[in-house]
Short mmCIF file of C-alpha atoms in Angstrom, two decimals:
data_model
loop_
_atom_site.label_atom_id
_atom_site.label_comp_id
_atom_site.label_asym_id
_atom_site.label_seq_id
_atom_site.Cartn_x
_atom_site.Cartn_y
_atom_site.Cartn_z
CA MET J 1 16.92 -0.77 17.33
CA ASP J 2 14.36 0.96 19.56
CA HIS J 3 13.57 3.50 16.88
CA ILE J 4 12.64 0.72 14.41
CA LYS J 5 9.99 -0.93 16.61
CA PRO J 6 7.28 1.73 16.06
CA PHE J 7 7.75 1.50 12.30
CA LEU J 8 7.43 -2.29 12.42
CA ALA J 9 4.34 -2.01 14.60
CA GLY J 10 2.92 0.41 12.04
CA CYS J 11 3.57 -2.11 9.27
CA ILE J 12 1.63 -4.76 11.15
CA ALA J 13 -1.19 -2.35 11.96
CA GLY J 14 -1.39 -1.20 8.33
CA CYS J 15 -1.58 -4.77 7.14
CA ALA J 16 -4.33 -5.58 9.66
CA GLU J 17 -6.21 -2.42 8.67
CA PHE J 18 -6.06 -3.40 5.03
CA PHE J 19 -7.36 -6.95 5.49
CA VAL J 20 -10.26 -5.78 7.67
CA GLU J 21 -11.25 -2.65 5.74
CA TYR J 22 -10.73 -3.54 2.07
CA PRO J 23 -13.59 -6.06 1.60
CA GLY J 24 -16.08 -3.46 2.84
CA ASP J 25 -14.65 -0.93 0.43
CA THR J 26 -14.99 -3.45 -2.42
CA VAL J 27 -18.64 -4.06 -1.56
CA LYS J 28 -19.27 -0.30 -1.38
CA ALA J 29 -17.67 0.28 -4.77
CA ASN J 30 -19.69 -2.54 -6.36
CA MET J 31 -22.90 -1.16 -4.89
CA GLN J 32 -22.12 2.23 -6.43
CA ILE J 33 -21.53 0.70 -9.86
CA LYS J 34 -24.23 -1.99 -9.99
CA ASN J 35 -27.80 -2.08 -8.73
CA PHE J 36 -27.98 -4.23 -5.62
CA LYS J 37 -30.84 -4.11 -3.13
CA ASN J 38 -28.59 -4.34 -0.07
CA VAL J 39 -25.05 -4.93 1.18
CA TRP J 40 -25.60 -8.63 1.85
CA GLY J 41 -26.81 -9.25 -1.70
CA CYS J 42 -23.75 -7.51 -3.09
CA GLY J 43 -21.40 -9.47 -0.83
CA LYS J 44 -23.07 -12.77 -1.76
CA SER J 45 -22.76 -11.93 -5.44
CA ILE J 46 -19.04 -11.15 -5.15
CA TYR J 47 -18.43 -14.31 -3.14
CA SER J 48 -20.43 -16.62 -5.41
CA ASN J 49 -18.77 -15.27 -8.59
CA TYR J 50 -15.16 -14.88 -7.41
CA GLY J 51 -14.81 -16.40 -3.95
CA ILE J 52 -12.79 -14.70 -1.22
CA LYS J 53 -10.35 -13.35 -3.82
CA GLY J 54 -13.17 -11.23 -5.21
CA PHE J 55 -13.11 -9.01 -2.15
CA TYR J 56 -9.44 -8.20 -2.73
CA PHE J 57 -9.33 -7.40 -6.47
CA GLY J 58 -7.00 -4.47 -7.13
CA ALA J 59 -5.50 -4.71 -3.69
CA THR J 60 -1.81 -4.76 -4.56
CA THR J 61 -1.13 -1.03 -4.49
CA ARG J 62 -3.57 -0.38 -1.67
CA ILE J 63 -1.89 -2.79 0.76
CA PHE J 64 1.46 -1.09 0.27
CA SER J 65 -0.04 2.36 0.84
CA CYS J 66 -1.79 1.19 4.04
CA ILE J 67 1.41 -0.35 5.36
CA ALA J 68 3.49 2.71 4.49
CA SER J 69 1.06 5.26 5.94
CA ALA J 70 0.57 3.37 9.23
CA SER J 71 4.32 2.83 9.53
CA ILE J 72 5.03 6.54 9.06
CA LEU J 73 2.22 7.48 11.46
CA PHE J 74 3.43 5.19 14.25
CA GLY J 75 7.09 6.08 13.72
CA THR J 76 6.62 9.85 13.71
CA ASN J 77 4.27 9.68 16.69
CA GLU J 78 6.91 7.88 18.76
CA PHE J 79 9.65 10.20 17.50
CA PHE J 80 7.78 13.33 18.60
CA LYS J 81 6.72 11.79 21.90
CA LYS J 82 10.40 11.19 22.69
CA SER J 83 11.42 14.60 21.30
CA PHE J 84 9.01 16.44 23.56
CA GLY J 85 9.93 14.41 26.63
CA ALA J 86 6.88 12.19 26.94
CA GLU J 87 7.58 9.58 29.60
CA LYS J 88 5.12 7.17 31.16
CA ASN J 89 2.05 8.97 29.76
CA LYS J 90 3.22 12.35 31.10
CA ILE J 91 3.96 14.93 28.45
CA ASN J 92 6.35 17.73 29.30
CA ALA J 93 4.55 20.87 28.10
CA SER J 94 7.50 23.20 28.66
CA PHE J 95 7.74 23.92 24.95
CA ILE J 96 4.36 25.75 25.02
#
């Protein structure tokens, strides 16, 4: 069960990354397509037309990719730390 924990932590981190990062990406994409004077004007326009859901249009595939990539990153990081003998923030560099 210990080897599953990093993957689960990666899933949670990927989900958090998605919900924090995606609205900014939506605003950026809308600014590239339409002529807005500034970021705030673009964000207000999205919110007034679509509400909070407007910031997450097209998010279905992206959330799964964020969760999968963070899960793999966390899991492989922990795997290699254990493989190379990392204990209590001390890495055994005998393989070099």
